[in-house]
Amino acid sequence: MSAHVLVINSGSSSIKYRLIDPVSGAIAARGLIERIGETGGRIAHVNGGAETVRETEIADHRAGMALAYEMFTEVGPDLSAAEVAAVGHRIVHGGRRFHAPTVLTDEVIAEIERLSVLAPLHNPPNLVGVAAAREKFPDVPHVAVFDTGFFHDLPEAAATYAIDAELAERHGVRRYGFHGTSHDYVSARAAEVLGRDRAEANVIVLHLGNGASASAVRGGRAVETSMGMTPLEGLVMGTRGGDIDPGVLMHLERSAGMDVAALDDLLNHRSGLQGMTGGNDFRTLTERAEAGDEAARHAYQVYVHRLRKYIGAYTAVLGRLDALVFTAGVGENAAGLRADVVAGLEVFGLAIDPERNGSAERGERYISPAGATPAVLVIPTDEELAIARDAWALL
Ligand code: AMP
């Protein structure tokens, strides 16, 4: 076997992992460990086409990593034969300090820990995963790949919140952006599909998954993105509502007696599709809307409206648009949503070819009519592959 990178994405109660050949991109194994520290723990490990599921209590991330290790030993592939050359970790917030992939030394870990104040829901579980993985794989380099990295040189005009400048500087209040690995990978692939040098391609990427964000990328450099200091800003998402007048929060504090913890819970977990309809899953939402459910229809319209607004704004920011790109779970699969988002945007030259859009084809593809500019593309994202390649390139 050739050298592999183990990619780990550690969340608060889950760990996703993937063993990847960074050169060919081939996936040797992948797995999902869920409900860590809760009841109903579960690991699903896929080796080749075969999935092995085990249900067992998983006390903490360390136990989770041990379980993954056991799966590799029992059902394969054999990790010692796979030559794990590095472990790549998704780290959500790099603040101002980190943008490039960075080897996780004790000092770097301490610094990421300090940045947890900017990402209290994300960086701590990322680091728990790092600690558990370093224990299990002490002899290989562990590399942090930052979700904020691609946006580190957003133009100041796009990165700045128009508030008291001194206060903002002191507390790190600025727009950092997230999903950077995906926006970087997808915008690079889009240039490739267009047959253009990346330096010559202007694209808007809509990463529409459970979390969702948009970016405007000019010549390979991100010049705008919809998420801000935290992943709360921007588009309508599964459980987050995106843009909101900050006055609403003051109003709810005064009128509904909500404190910071309650507002945090509202914005992170009880907003977006979840808040408007009681469910965060987009596919379920469309099924409900088609069956005539009013709340689901309404939420769908809010979701579409927000996207169209961002496309218009980002087209203006870019000046010239070469491609609009859909990616992630919703963007790659929901053809009806893509059609509804693009309908009526002829003013920008955007159009969809219904046959191409509705085709069962997967993979990178045009969904605009032949020869149309800007092009409309679907490009499946692959954050794990991008992380593996980043880690590999660093070494
Ligand atoms: P992700 O976070 O990228 O895994 O995307 C998850 C979201 O994609 C969920 O809201 C799913 O409902 C949605 N999704 C996945 N497949 C489809 C599909 N065929 N049609 C509509 N939405 C889908």
Tab-separated table of C-alpha atoms and ligand atoms in Angstrom:
chain	number	residue	atom	x	y	z
A	1	MET	CA	0.000	0.000	0.000
A	2	SER	CA	1.157	3.571	-0.577
A	3	ALA	CA	1.239	6.229	2.120
A	4	HIS	CA	-2.059	7.426	3.557
A	5	VAL	CA	-3.359	10.360	5.566
A	6	LEU	CA	-5.919	9.778	8.294
A	7	VAL	CA	-8.332	12.717	8.341
A	8	ILE	CA	-10.242	13.444	11.529
A	9	ASN	CA	-13.163	15.801	11.984
A	10	SER	CA	-14.021	15.837	15.656
A	11	GLY	CA	-17.259	17.472	16.795
A	12	SER	CA	-18.855	17.780	20.203
A	13	SER	CA	-20.402	14.303	20.227
A	14	SER	CA	-19.126	12.762	17.002
A	15	ILE	CA	-15.923	11.939	15.134
A	16	LYS	CA	-15.747	11.484	11.374
A	17	TYR	CA	-12.635	9.852	10.008
A	18	ARG	CA	-11.298	8.902	6.637
A	19	LEU	CA	-8.176	7.087	5.532
A	20	ILE	CA	-7.125	8.574	2.191
A	21	ASP	CA	-4.375	8.110	-0.333
A	22	PRO	CA	-3.584	11.825	-0.820
A	23	VAL	CA	-2.068	11.307	-4.245
A	24	SER	CA	-4.803	9.278	-5.942
A	25	GLY	CA	-7.591	10.488	-3.659
A	26	ALA	CA	-8.706	6.887	-3.118
A	27	ILE	CA	-10.545	6.281	0.159
A	28	ALA	CA	-9.198	3.210	1.962
A	29	ALA	CA	-11.731	3.438	4.799
A	30	ARG	CA	-14.088	5.866	6.454
A	31	GLY	CA	-16.146	5.961	9.563
A	32	LEU	CA	-18.541	7.872	11.743
A	33	ILE	CA	-18.620	7.649	15.521
A	34	GLU	CA	-21.765	9.129	17.007
A	35	ARG	CA	-23.314	9.946	20.372
A	36	ILE	CA	-20.031	10.080	22.246
A	37	GLY	CA	-20.694	10.572	25.944
A	38	GLU	CA	-24.408	10.034	25.423
A	39	THR	CA	-26.610	6.948	25.411
A	40	GLY	CA	-26.868	4.991	22.163
A	41	GLY	CA	-23.213	5.278	21.073
A	42	ARG	CA	-22.506	3.921	17.610
A	43	ILE	CA	-19.676	3.464	15.144
A	44	ALA	CA	-20.141	2.790	11.438
A	45	HIS	CA	-16.905	1.802	9.719
A	46	VAL	CA	-16.680	1.330	5.972
A	47	ASN	CA	-13.856	-0.689	4.480
A	48	GLY	CA	-14.194	-0.888	0.706
A	49	GLY	CA	-17.907	-1.361	0.078
A	50	ALA	CA	-18.642	-3.128	3.345
A	51	GLU	CA	-20.079	-1.314	6.345
A	52	THR	CA	-19.626	-2.631	9.869
A	53	VAL	CA	-21.808	-1.098	12.555
A	54	ARG	CA	-21.328	-1.536	16.275
A	55	GLU	CA	-23.558	-0.099	18.963
A	56	THR	CA	-21.914	0.438	22.306
A	57	GLU	CA	-21.523	3.111	24.956
A	58	ILE	CA	-18.656	5.447	24.030
A	59	ALA	CA	-17.582	7.331	27.130
A	60	ASP	CA	-15.407	9.986	25.512
A	61	HIS	CA	-13.397	10.862	22.395
A	62	ARG	CA	-10.479	8.755	23.587
A	63	ALA	CA	-12.772	5.707	23.743
A	64	GLY	CA	-14.089	6.679	20.316
A	65	MET	CA	-10.605	6.711	18.786
A	66	ALA	CA	-9.829	3.386	20.450
A	67	LEU	CA	-12.982	1.931	18.914
A	68	ALA	CA	-12.029	3.186	15.462
A	69	TYR	CA	-8.607	1.649	15.929
A	70	GLU	CA	-10.250	-1.650	16.868
A	71	MET	CA	-12.308	-1.540	13.672
A	72	PHE	CA	-9.188	-1.031	11.594
A	73	THR	CA	-7.599	-4.013	13.314
A	74	GLU	CA	-10.639	-6.286	13.047
A	75	VAL	CA	-12.138	-5.462	9.648
A	76	GLY	CA	-9.275	-3.537	8.058
A	77	PRO	CA	-7.560	-2.058	6.355
A	78	ASP	CA	-4.560	-2.825	8.500
A	79	LEU	CA	-3.214	0.523	9.665
A	80	SER	CA	0.381	-0.629	9.922
A	81	ALA	CA	0.285	-1.734	6.281
A	82	ALA	CA	-1.507	1.473	5.253
A	83	GLU	CA	1.529	3.577	6.200
A	84	VAL	CA	-0.238	6.414	7.978
A	85	ALA	CA	2.144	9.272	7.112
A	86	ALA	CA	0.131	11.978	8.852
A	87	VAL	CA	-3.109	12.707	10.632
A	88	GLY	CA	-5.007	15.735	9.291
A	89	HIS	CA	-7.389	17.488	11.674
A	90	ARG	CA	-10.170	19.886	10.779
A	91	ILE	CA	-9.874	22.842	13.154
A	92	VAL	CA	-12.701	25.326	12.883
A	93	HIS	CA	-11.189	28.595	14.083
A	94	GLY	CA	-7.639	29.747	13.403
A	95	GLY	CA	-8.314	33.369	14.372
A	96	ARG	CA	-5.769	35.868	13.060
A	97	ARG	CA	-2.908	33.612	14.095
A	98	PHE	CA	-3.328	30.565	11.825
A	99	HIS	CA	-4.357	30.166	8.250
A	100	ALA	CA	-1.950	27.762	6.559
A	101	PRO	CA	-1.948	24.083	7.547
A	102	THR	CA	0.158	23.809	10.693
A	103	VAL	CA	1.824	20.928	12.523
A	104	LEU	CA	0.126	20.484	15.898
A	105	THR	CA	2.824	21.006	18.492
A	106	ASP	CA	2.005	21.590	22.171
A	107	GLU	CA	2.470	25.308	21.564
A	108	VAL	CA	0.118	25.355	18.561
A	109	ILE	CA	-2.482	23.395	20.522
A	110	ALA	CA	-2.291	25.872	23.402
A	111	GLU	CA	-2.804	28.712	20.933
A	112	ILE	CA	-5.833	27.004	19.341
A	113	GLU	CA	-7.195	26.516	22.827
A	114	ARG	CA	-6.899	30.259	23.447
A	115	LEU	CA	-8.855	30.847	20.227
A	116	SER	CA	-11.749	28.848	21.688
A	117	VAL	CA	-13.158	32.131	22.956
A	118	LEU	CA	-14.016	32.846	19.286
A	119	ALA	CA	-15.441	29.369	18.619
A	120	PRO	CA	-16.601	27.929	21.942
A	121	LEU	CA	-18.807	25.294	20.289
A	122	HIS	CA	-16.173	24.067	17.833
A	123	ASN	CA	-12.524	24.436	18.827
A	124	PRO	CA	-12.797	22.569	22.175
A	125	PRO	CA	-14.268	19.380	20.615
A	126	ASN	CA	-11.752	19.652	17.749
A	127	LEU	CA	-8.959	19.628	20.334
A	128	VAL	CA	-10.413	16.728	22.272
A	129	GLY	CA	-10.180	14.778	19.016
A	130	VAL	CA	-6.611	15.951	18.486
A	131	ALA	CA	-5.592	14.807	21.970
A	132	ALA	CA	-7.199	11.398	21.518
A	133	ALA	CA	-5.642	10.918	18.079
A	134	ARG	CA	-2.175	12.022	19.198
A	135	GLU	CA	-2.369	9.441	21.958
A	136	LYS	CA	-3.331	6.730	19.485
A	137	PHE	CA	-0.855	7.820	16.796
A	138	PRO	CA	2.069	9.310	18.733
A	139	ASP	CA	4.690	8.760	16.058
A	140	VAL	CA	3.257	10.588	13.054
A	141	PRO	CA	2.835	14.322	12.497
A	142	HIS	CA	-0.618	15.736	13.241
A	143	VAL	CA	-1.594	18.655	11.023
A	144	ALA	CA	-4.271	21.277	11.679
A	145	VAL	CA	-6.230	22.480	8.650
A	146	PHE	CA	-8.280	25.559	9.485
A	147	ASP	CA	-11.836	26.169	8.337
A	148	THR	CA	-11.097	29.898	8.439
A	149	GLY	CA	-7.810	29.585	6.496
A	150	PHE	CA	-9.020	30.312	2.976
A	151	PHE	CA	-10.556	33.587	4.161
A	152	HIS	CA	-7.572	34.937	6.066
A	153	ASP	CA	-6.883	37.650	3.512
A	154	LEU	CA	-10.444	38.752	2.868
A	155	PRO	CA	-10.235	42.399	1.825
A	156	GLU	CA	-10.431	44.609	4.921
A	157	ALA	CA	-13.615	46.206	3.607
A	158	ALA	CA	-15.274	42.776	3.628
A	159	ALA	CA	-13.742	41.585	6.913
A	160	THR	CA	-14.589	44.621	9.036
A	161	TYR	CA	-17.693	45.069	11.184
A	162	ALA	CA	-18.574	48.742	11.328
A	163	ILE	CA	-18.394	49.111	15.107
A	164	ASP	CA	-16.038	50.826	17.581
A	165	ALA	CA	-12.698	50.033	15.959
A	166	GLU	CA	-10.706	49.876	19.172
A	167	LEU	CA	-13.172	47.515	20.850
A	168	ALA	CA	-13.262	45.305	17.762
A	169	GLU	CA	-9.468	45.104	17.631
A	170	ARG	CA	-9.167	44.270	21.327
A	171	HIS	CA	-11.661	41.412	21.160
A	172	GLY	CA	-10.902	39.965	17.738
A	173	VAL	CA	-14.263	41.084	16.355
A	174	ARG	CA	-14.057	40.755	12.573
A	175	ARG	CA	-15.315	38.482	9.836
A	176	TYR	CA	-13.273	35.267	9.588
A	177	GLY	CA	-15.448	33.014	7.415
A	178	PHE	CA	-15.798	29.202	7.638
A	179	HIS	CA	-16.085	26.149	5.359
A	180	GLY	CA	-12.853	27.485	3.835
A	181	THR	CA	-11.545	24.057	2.858
A	182	SER	CA	-14.684	23.462	0.808
A	183	HIS	CA	-14.790	26.918	-0.816
A	184	ASP	CA	-11.104	26.649	-1.737
A	185	TYR	CA	-11.433	23.144	-3.175
A	186	VAL	CA	-14.688	23.789	-5.050
A	187	SER	CA	-13.610	27.133	-6.535
A	188	ALA	CA	-10.363	25.541	-7.745
A	189	ARG	CA	-12.264	22.652	-9.326
A	190	ALA	CA	-14.691	25.129	-10.930
A	191	ALA	CA	-11.808	26.903	-12.697
A	192	GLU	CA	-10.619	23.515	-13.890
A	193	VAL	CA	-14.073	22.597	-15.224
A	194	LEU	CA	-14.307	25.984	-16.965
A	195	GLY	CA	-10.934	25.267	-18.550
A	196	ARG	CA	-9.483	28.461	-17.138
A	197	ASP	CA	-6.432	29.340	-15.190
A	198	ARG	CA	-7.576	29.810	-11.597
A	199	ALA	CA	-6.142	33.319	-11.606
A	200	GLU	CA	-8.579	34.173	-14.410
A	201	ALA	CA	-11.778	32.761	-12.898
A	202	ASN	CA	-14.383	34.643	-10.848
A	203	VAL	CA	-16.822	32.346	-9.099
A	204	ILE	CA	-19.557	32.329	-6.480
A	205	VAL	CA	-19.664	29.131	-4.441
A	206	LEU	CA	-22.835	28.156	-2.571
A	207	HIS	CA	-21.931	25.513	0.019
A	208	LEU	CA	-25.390	24.315	1.055
A	209	GLY	CA	-25.251	21.558	3.642
A	210	ASN	CA	-26.666	21.436	7.128
A	211	GLY	CA	-24.404	24.438	7.682
A	212	ALA	CA	-24.424	26.764	4.683
A	213	SER	CA	-22.242	29.555	3.372
A	214	ALA	CA	-21.557	31.494	0.196
A	215	SER	CA	-18.285	32.893	-1.059
A	216	ALA	CA	-17.113	35.162	-3.849
A	217	VAL	CA	-13.725	34.095	-5.188
A	218	ARG	CA	-11.784	36.317	-7.580
A	219	GLY	CA	-8.804	34.702	-9.260
A	220	GLY	CA	-8.408	32.132	-6.483
A	221	ARG	CA	-8.675	34.668	-3.652
A	222	ALA	CA	-11.799	34.862	-1.481
A	223	VAL	CA	-13.123	38.423	-1.539
A	224	GLU	CA	-16.398	37.851	0.327
A	225	THR	CA	-18.032	35.152	2.394
A	226	SER	CA	-21.322	34.938	4.231
A	227	MET	CA	-20.197	33.551	7.587
A	228	GLY	CA	-18.591	36.072	9.880
A	229	MET	CA	-16.890	36.077	13.243
A	230	THR	CA	-18.867	32.907	13.925
A	231	PRO	CA	-20.759	30.500	11.650
A	232	LEU	CA	-24.040	32.212	12.599
A	233	GLU	CA	-23.992	34.912	9.929
A	234	GLY	CA	-25.292	34.679	6.391
A	235	LEU	CA	-27.524	32.072	4.791
A	236	VAL	CA	-30.462	30.168	6.237
A	237	MET	CA	-29.130	26.829	7.542
A	238	GLY	CA	-30.418	23.670	9.207
A	239	THR	CA	-30.494	25.063	12.734
A	240	ARG	CA	-29.060	28.594	12.305
A	241	GLY	CA	-30.968	31.458	10.757
A	242	GLY	CA	-28.084	33.452	9.315
A	243	ASP	CA	-28.463	37.221	9.018
A	244	ILE	CA	-30.528	38.867	11.718
A	245	ASP	CA	-30.852	42.419	13.003
A	246	PRO	CA	-28.801	42.485	16.240
A	247	GLY	CA	-31.574	44.625	17.662
A	248	VAL	CA	-33.696	41.484	17.816
A	249	LEU	CA	-31.376	40.082	20.472
A	250	MET	CA	-31.653	43.160	22.668
A	251	HIS	CA	-35.407	43.082	22.205
A	252	LEU	CA	-35.619	39.430	23.238
A	253	GLU	CA	-33.444	40.094	26.251
A	254	ARG	CA	-35.680	42.918	27.399
A	255	SER	CA	-39.061	41.529	26.374
A	256	ALA	CA	-38.683	37.749	26.661
A	257	GLY	CA	-36.198	37.740	29.552
A	258	MET	CA	-33.683	35.697	27.545
A	259	ASP	CA	-30.075	35.703	28.747
A	260	VAL	CA	-26.908	35.071	26.715
A	261	ALA	CA	-27.171	31.287	27.076
A	262	ALA	CA	-30.790	31.292	25.890
A	263	LEU	CA	-29.969	33.543	22.915
A	264	ASP	CA	-26.975	31.366	22.040
A	265	ASP	CA	-29.235	28.312	22.072
A	266	LEU	CA	-31.873	30.114	19.984
A	267	LEU	CA	-29.402	31.218	17.306
A	268	ASN	CA	-27.376	27.996	17.100
A	269	HIS	CA	-30.012	25.319	17.619
A	270	ARG	CA	-33.548	26.677	17.323
A	271	SER	CA	-33.344	28.841	14.211
A	272	GLY	CA	-33.076	28.252	10.478
A	273	LEU	CA	-35.178	25.422	9.067
A	274	GLN	CA	-35.376	23.865	12.531
A	275	GLY	CA	-36.761	27.038	14.054
A	276	MET	CA	-39.225	27.757	11.276
A	277	THR	CA	-40.543	24.212	10.751
A	278	GLY	CA	-39.407	21.998	13.638
A	279	GLY	CA	-36.992	20.015	11.436
A	280	ASN	CA	-33.511	20.799	10.112
A	281	ASP	CA	-33.333	18.312	7.244
A	282	PHE	CA	-33.697	19.921	3.814
A	283	ARG	CA	-34.991	16.845	2.040
A	284	THR	CA	-37.759	16.437	4.621
A	285	LEU	CA	-38.524	20.129	4.232
A	286	THR	CA	-39.063	19.811	0.475
A	287	GLU	CA	-41.209	16.704	0.937
A	288	ARG	CA	-43.354	18.544	3.446
A	289	ALA	CA	-43.584	21.609	1.206
A	290	GLU	CA	-44.667	19.464	-1.742
A	291	ALA	CA	-47.340	17.874	0.440
A	292	GLY	CA	-48.738	21.345	1.099
A	293	ASP	CA	-47.297	22.071	4.554
A	294	GLU	CA	-47.504	25.871	4.902
A	295	ALA	CA	-44.637	26.292	7.390
A	296	ALA	CA	-42.347	24.231	5.168
A	297	ARG	CA	-43.308	26.221	2.055
A	298	HIS	CA	-42.685	29.456	3.831
A	299	ALA	CA	-39.302	28.337	5.171
A	300	TYR	CA	-38.326	27.185	1.681
A	301	GLN	CA	-39.107	30.626	0.320
A	302	VAL	CA	-37.054	32.321	3.027
A	303	TYR	CA	-34.159	29.966	2.203
A	304	VAL	CA	-34.347	30.683	-1.537
A	305	HIS	CA	-34.787	34.433	-1.106
A	306	ARG	CA	-31.662	34.699	1.032
A	307	LEU	CA	-29.607	32.842	-1.552
A	308	ARG	CA	-30.789	35.045	-4.406
A	309	LYS	CA	-29.960	38.149	-2.420
A	310	TYR	CA	-26.411	36.902	-1.851
A	311	ILE	CA	-25.928	35.974	-5.504
A	312	GLY	CA	-26.866	39.500	-6.525
A	313	ALA	CA	-24.602	41.063	-3.928
A	314	TYR	CA	-21.642	38.844	-4.765
A	315	THR	CA	-22.055	39.410	-8.487
A	316	ALA	CA	-21.720	43.113	-7.747
A	317	VAL	CA	-18.654	42.495	-5.560
A	318	LEU	CA	-16.966	40.449	-8.292
A	319	GLY	CA	-17.887	42.754	-11.169
A	320	ARG	CA	-17.608	39.856	-13.604
A	321	LEU	CA	-18.980	36.412	-12.836
A	322	ASP	CA	-17.741	33.312	-14.670
A	323	ALA	CA	-19.570	30.622	-12.722
A	324	LEU	CA	-22.126	30.070	-10.011
A	325	VAL	CA	-21.372	26.795	-8.242
A	326	PHE	CA	-23.599	24.620	-6.067
A	327	THR	CA	-22.072	22.167	-3.596
A	328	ALA	CA	-22.638	20.093	-0.402
A	329	GLY	CA	-25.652	17.942	0.523
A	330	VAL	CA	-28.389	20.335	-0.597
A	331	GLY	CA	-26.449	22.017	-3.407
A	332	GLU	CA	-25.384	18.725	-4.981
A	333	ASN	CA	-28.723	16.950	-4.693
A	334	ALA	CA	-31.660	19.345	-4.641
A	335	ALA	CA	-32.270	20.085	-8.338
A	336	GLY	CA	-35.553	21.868	-7.632
A	337	LEU	CA	-33.872	24.232	-5.212
A	338	ARG	CA	-31.153	25.016	-7.765
A	339	ALA	CA	-33.784	25.825	-10.370
A	340	ASP	CA	-35.740	28.044	-7.968
A	341	VAL	CA	-32.611	29.926	-6.907
A	342	VAL	CA	-31.528	30.699	-10.472
A	343	ALA	CA	-35.010	31.414	-11.889
A	344	GLY	CA	-35.372	35.115	-12.591
A	345	LEU	CA	-31.656	35.883	-12.434
A	346	GLU	CA	-31.466	36.404	-16.231
A	347	VAL	CA	-30.429	39.958	-15.436
A	348	PHE	CA	-27.025	38.454	-14.574
A	349	GLY	CA	-27.074	36.104	-17.563
A	350	LEU	CA	-27.740	33.147	-15.257
A	351	ALA	CA	-29.877	30.305	-16.567
A	352	ILE	CA	-30.429	26.612	-15.944
A	353	ASP	CA	-30.889	23.857	-18.482
A	354	PRO	CA	-33.741	21.784	-16.967
A	355	GLU	CA	-32.540	18.552	-18.516
A	356	ARG	CA	-28.970	18.931	-17.296
A	357	ASN	CA	-30.165	20.109	-13.894
A	358	GLY	CA	-32.571	17.204	-13.458
A	359	SER	CA	-30.187	14.545	-14.741
A	360	ALA	CA	-29.341	11.660	-12.433
A	361	GLU	CA	-25.671	12.240	-13.224
A	362	ARG	CA	-23.455	12.855	-10.216
A	363	GLY	CA	-20.014	14.379	-10.206
A	364	GLU	CA	-18.757	17.676	-11.599
A	365	ARG	CA	-21.095	19.039	-14.242
A	366	TYR	CA	-22.639	21.989	-16.045
A	367	ILE	CA	-26.311	22.651	-15.374
A	368	SER	CA	-26.526	25.829	-17.472
A	369	PRO	CA	-27.298	25.704	-21.212
A	370	ALA	CA	-24.310	25.001	-23.499
A	371	GLY	CA	-22.230	28.132	-23.986
A	372	ALA	CA	-24.067	30.221	-21.369
A	373	THR	CA	-22.069	32.755	-19.363
A	374	PRO	CA	-21.846	32.772	-16.476
A	375	ALA	CA	-21.885	28.987	-16.246
A	376	VAL	CA	-23.872	27.280	-13.514
A	377	LEU	CA	-22.077	24.229	-12.135
A	378	VAL	CA	-22.511	21.457	-9.602
A	379	ILE	CA	-19.191	20.469	-8.039
A	380	PRO	CA	-19.270	17.863	-5.260
A	381	THR	CA	-17.197	19.089	-2.352
A	382	ASP	CA	-14.575	16.887	-0.726
A	383	GLU	CA	-13.305	18.505	2.439
A	384	GLU	CA	-11.596	15.347	3.663
A	385	LEU	CA	-9.581	14.971	0.471
A	386	ALA	CA	-8.617	18.647	0.622
A	387	ILE	CA	-7.487	18.229	4.250
A	388	ALA	CA	-5.509	15.106	3.351
A	389	ARG	CA	-3.789	16.921	0.490
A	390	ASP	CA	-3.050	19.974	2.623
A	391	ALA	CA	-1.476	17.797	5.312
A	392	TRP	CA	0.458	15.843	2.715
A	393	ALA	CA	1.700	18.993	0.965
A	394	LEU	CA	2.938	20.427	4.266
A	395	LEU	CA	5.011	17.326	4.920
B	1	AMP	P1	-24.304	18.038	4.330
B	1	AMP	O1	-24.223	18.834	5.613
B	1	AMP	O2	-23.448	18.579	3.235
B	1	AMP	O3	-24.122	16.559	4.551
B	1	AMP	O4	-25.809	18.192	3.801
B	1	AMP	C1	-26.898	17.729	4.556
B	1	AMP	C2	-28.192	18.286	3.972
B	1	AMP	O5	-28.314	17.864	2.597
B	1	AMP	C3	-29.433	17.798	4.703
B	1	AMP	O6	-30.284	18.897	4.964
B	1	AMP	C4	-30.079	16.861	3.686
B	1	AMP	O7	-31.467	16.821	3.808
B	1	AMP	C5	-29.665	17.491	2.387
B	1	AMP	N1	-29.807	16.527	1.286
B	1	AMP	C6	-29.116	15.382	1.099
B	1	AMP	N2	-29.593	14.718	0.021
B	1	AMP	C7	-30.603	15.461	-0.490
B	1	AMP	C8	-31.507	15.321	-1.589
B	1	AMP	N3	-31.448	14.273	-2.411
B	1	AMP	N4	-32.428	16.311	-1.790
B	1	AMP	C9	-32.482	17.364	-0.955
B	1	AMP	N5	-31.676	17.550	0.085
B	1	AMP	C10	-30.745	16.623	0.327
